[in-house]
Amino acid sequence: MIDDSITIDGDIYRYYSDKEKMHILSILDIKKMIPVPTDCYERIDFNELEDIRYKDLFQKEYAFCLKIKTKILIKVEKYTKIKRKQEL
């Protein structure tokens, strides 16, 4: 949480009150990811990443996704059901 007076152009925030907001570092946009054709992704070995800052960011985002894995899977299942109904 950060003070509402702090704002960086182009960054994304989620407001919790008139005085506090959360600085969003990344967004997992499921509707742009599901389904993923097999030839459109590849496995990444973090140890092979040369840019230390990029590697650190990747590891933090991956750890965060693992922490909320259940929530992500629930949202993916919900989105998939909605899309299948729309296709009928």
Coordinates of N, CA and C in Angstrom, one line a residue:
M1 N 0.8 -1.2 0.0 CA 0.0 0.0 0.0 C 0.9 1.2 0.0
I2 N 0.5 2.2 -0.8 CA 1.2 3.5 -0.8 C 0.2 4.6 -0.6
D3 N 0.7 5.8 -0.3 CA -0.1 7.0 -0.1 C -0.7 7.4 -1.4
D4 N -1.9 7.9 -1.4 CA -2.6 8.2 -2.6 C -1.9 9.4 -3.4
S5 N -1.1 10.2 -2.7 CA -0.4 11.3 -3.3 C 0.7 10.9 -4.3
I6 N 1.2 9.6 -4.1 CA 2.3 9.2 -5.0 C 1.7 8.5 -6.3
T7 N 2.1 9.1 -7.4 CA 1.6 8.6 -8.7 C 2.8 8.7 -9.7
I8 N 2.9 7.6 -10.5 CA 3.9 7.6 -11.5 C 3.2 7.4 -12.8
D9 N 3.4 8.3 -13.8 CA 2.7 8.3 -15.1 C 2.9 6.9 -15.7
G10 N 1.8 6.3 -16.2 CA 1.8 5.1 -16.9 C 1.7 3.9 -16.0
D11 N 1.9 4.0 -14.7 CA 1.7 2.9 -13.8 C 0.3 2.6 -13.5
I12 N 0.0 1.5 -12.9 CA -1.4 1.0 -12.6 C -1.5 0.9 -11.1
Y13 N -2.7 1.4 -10.6 CA -2.9 1.4 -9.2 C -4.3 0.9 -8.9
R14 N -4.5 0.2 -7.8 CA -5.8 -0.2 -7.3 C -6.1 0.5 -6.0
Y15 N -7.2 1.3 -6.1 CA -7.5 2.1 -4.9 C -8.3 1.3 -3.8
Y16 N -7.9 1.5 -2.6 CA -8.6 0.8 -1.5 C -9.3 1.8 -0.6
S17 N -8.9 3.1 -0.6 CA -9.6 4.1 0.1 C -9.2 5.5 -0.5
D18 N -9.7 6.5 0.1 CA -9.4 7.9 -0.4 C -7.9 8.2 -0.1
K19 N -7.3 7.5 0.8 CA -5.9 7.8 1.2 C -4.9 6.8 0.8
E20 N -5.3 5.5 0.4 CA -4.4 4.5 0.1 C -4.7 3.8 -1.2
K21 N -3.6 3.3 -1.9 CA -3.8 2.6 -3.1 C -2.6 1.6 -3.2
M22 N -2.8 0.6 -4.0 CA -1.7 -0.4 -4.2 C -1.1 -0.2 -5.6
H23 N 0.2 -0.2 -5.6 CA 0.9 -0.1 -6.9 C 0.9 -1.5 -7.5
I24 N 0.3 -1.7 -8.7 CA 0.2 -2.9 -9.4 C 1.5 -3.1 -10.2
L25 N 2.2 -4.1 -10.0 CA 3.5 -4.3 -10.7 C 3.3 -5.1 -12.0
S26 N 2.3 -6.0 -12.0 CA 2.1 -6.8 -13.2 C 0.6 -7.3 -13.2
I27 N 0.1 -7.6 -14.4 CA -1.3 -8.1 -14.5 C -1.3 -9.4 -15.3
L28 N -2.1 -10.3 -14.8 CA -2.2 -11.6 -15.5 C -3.6 -11.5 -16.2
D29 N -3.6 -11.2 -17.5 CA -4.8 -11.0 -18.2 C -5.2 -12.4 -18.9
I30 N -6.0 -13.1 -18.2 CA -6.3 -14.5 -18.5 C -7.0 -14.5 -19.9
K31 N -7.9 -13.6 -20.2 CA -8.7 -13.7 -21.4 C -7.8 -13.5 -22.7
K32 N -6.6 -13.0 -22.5 CA -5.7 -12.9 -23.6 C -4.7 -14.1 -23.7
M33 N -4.9 -15.1 -22.8 CA -4.0 -16.2 -22.7 C -4.6 -17.5 -22.9
I34 N -5.9 -17.6 -22.8 CA -6.5 -18.9 -22.9 C -7.4 -19.0 -24.1
P35 N -7.4 -20.1 -24.9 CA -6.4 -21.2 -24.9 C -5.1 -20.7 -25.6
V36 N -4.0 -21.4 -25.2 CA -2.7 -21.1 -25.8 C -2.3 -22.2 -26.7
P37 N -2.2 -21.9 -28.0 CA -1.8 -23.0 -28.9 C -0.4 -23.5 -28.5
T38 N -0.2 -24.8 -28.7 CA 1.1 -25.5 -28.2 C 2.3 -24.8 -28.8
D39 N 2.3 -24.3 -30.0 CA 3.5 -23.7 -30.6 C 3.7 -22.3 -30.2
C40 N 2.9 -21.7 -29.3 CA 3.0 -20.3 -29.0 C 3.6 -20.0 -27.6
Y41 N 4.2 -21.0 -27.0 CA 4.9 -20.8 -25.7 C 6.1 -21.7 -25.6
E42 N 7.0 -21.3 -24.7 CA 8.2 -22.1 -24.5 C 8.5 -22.0 -23.0
R43 N 9.2 -23.1 -22.5 CA 9.6 -23.1 -21.1 C 10.8 -22.2 -20.9
I44 N 10.9 -21.5 -19.8 CA 12.0 -20.6 -19.6 C 12.8 -21.1 -18.4
D45 N 14.1 -21.3 -18.6 CA 15.0 -21.7 -17.5 C 15.6 -20.4 -16.9
F46 N 15.1 -20.0 -15.7 CA 15.6 -18.7 -15.1 C 17.1 -18.6 -15.0
N47 N 17.8 -19.7 -14.8 CA 19.2 -19.7 -14.7 C 19.9 -19.3 -16.0
E48 N 19.2 -19.4 -17.1 CA 19.8 -19.0 -18.4 C 19.5 -17.6 -18.8
L49 N 18.7 -16.9 -18.0 CA 18.5 -15.4 -18.2 C 19.7 -14.7 -17.8
E50 N 20.2 -13.8 -18.7 CA 21.5 -13.1 -18.5 C 21.3 -11.8 -17.8
D51 N 20.2 -11.1 -18.0 CA 19.9 -9.8 -17.4 C 19.4 -10.1 -15.9
I52 N 20.2 -9.7 -15.0 CA 19.9 -10.0 -13.5 C 18.6 -9.4 -13.1
R53 N 18.3 -8.1 -13.5 CA 17.1 -7.5 -13.1 C 15.9 -8.2 -13.7
Y54 N 16.0 -8.6 -15.0 CA 14.9 -9.3 -15.6 C 14.7 -10.7 -15.0
K55 N 15.8 -11.3 -14.7 CA 15.7 -12.6 -14.0 C 15.0 -12.5 -12.6
D56 N 15.4 -11.5 -11.9 CA 14.8 -11.2 -10.6 C 13.3 -11.0 -10.7
L57 N 12.9 -10.1 -11.6 CA 11.5 -9.8 -11.8 C 10.7 -11.1 -12.2
F58 N 11.3 -11.9 -13.1 CA 10.6 -13.1 -13.5 C 10.4 -14.1 -12.4
Q59 N 11.5 -14.2 -11.5 CA 11.4 -15.1 -10.4 C 10.3 -14.6 -9.4
K60 N 10.3 -13.3 -9.2 CA 9.3 -12.8 -8.2 C 7.8 -13.0 -8.8
E61 N 7.6 -12.7 -10.1 CA 6.3 -12.9 -10.7 C 5.9 -14.4 -10.6
Y62 N 6.9 -15.3 -10.9 CA 6.6 -16.7 -10.9 C 6.2 -17.1 -9.4
A63 N 7.0 -16.7 -8.5 CA 6.7 -17.0 -7.1 C 5.3 -16.5 -6.7
F64 N 4.9 -15.3 -7.1 CA 3.6 -14.7 -6.8 C 2.5 -15.6 -7.4
C65 N 2.7 -16.0 -8.7 CA 1.7 -16.8 -9.4 C 1.5 -18.2 -8.7
L66 N 2.6 -18.7 -8.2 CA 2.5 -20.0 -7.5 C 1.8 -19.8 -6.2
K67 N 1.9 -18.7 -5.5 CA 1.3 -18.4 -4.3 C -0.2 -18.3 -4.5
I68 N -0.7 -17.8 -5.6 CA -2.1 -17.6 -5.9 C -2.6 -18.6 -6.9
K69 N -1.9 -19.7 -7.1 CA -2.2 -20.6 -8.1 C -3.7 -21.1 -8.1
T70 N -4.2 -21.4 -6.9 CA -5.6 -21.8 -6.8 C -6.6 -20.8 -7.3
K71 N -6.4 -19.5 -7.0 CA -7.2 -18.4 -7.5 C -7.2 -18.3 -9.0
I72 N -5.9 -18.4 -9.5 CA -5.8 -18.3 -11.0 C -6.5 -19.5 -11.7
L73 N -6.4 -20.7 -11.2 CA -7.1 -21.8 -11.8 C -8.6 -21.7 -11.7
I74 N -9.1 -21.2 -10.6 CA -10.6 -21.0 -10.5 C -11.0 -20.0 -11.6
K75 N -10.3 -18.9 -11.7 CA -10.7 -17.9 -12.7 C -10.6 -18.4 -14.1
V76 N -9.5 -19.2 -14.4 CA -9.4 -19.8 -15.7 C -10.5 -20.7 -16.0
E77 N -10.9 -21.6 -15.1 CA -12.1 -22.5 -15.3 C -13.3 -21.7 -15.5
K78 N -13.6 -20.7 -14.8 CA -14.8 -19.8 -14.9 C -14.8 -19.2 -16.3
Y79 N -13.6 -18.6 -16.7 CA -13.6 -18.0 -18.0 C -13.8 -19.0 -19.1
T80 N -13.2 -20.2 -19.0 CA -13.3 -21.2 -20.0 C -14.8 -21.6 -20.2
K81 N -15.5 -21.8 -19.1 CA -16.9 -22.2 -19.1 C -17.7 -21.1 -19.9
I82 N -17.4 -19.8 -19.6 CA -18.2 -18.7 -20.2 C -17.9 -18.7 -21.7
K83 N -16.6 -18.9 -22.1 CA -16.3 -18.9 -23.5 C -16.9 -20.1 -24.2
R84 N -17.0 -21.2 -23.6 CA -17.6 -22.4 -24.2 C -19.1 -22.2 -24.5
K85 N -19.8 -21.5 -23.5 CA -21.2 -21.3 -23.6 C -21.4 -20.3 -24.8
Q86 N -20.5 -19.3 -24.9 CA -20.7 -18.3 -26.0 C -20.5 -18.9 -27.4
E87 N -19.7 -20.0 -27.4 CA -19.4 -20.6 -28.7 C -20.6 -21.5 -29.2
L88 N -21.5 -21.9 -28.3 CA -22.6 -22.8 -28.6 C -23.6 -22.1 -29.4

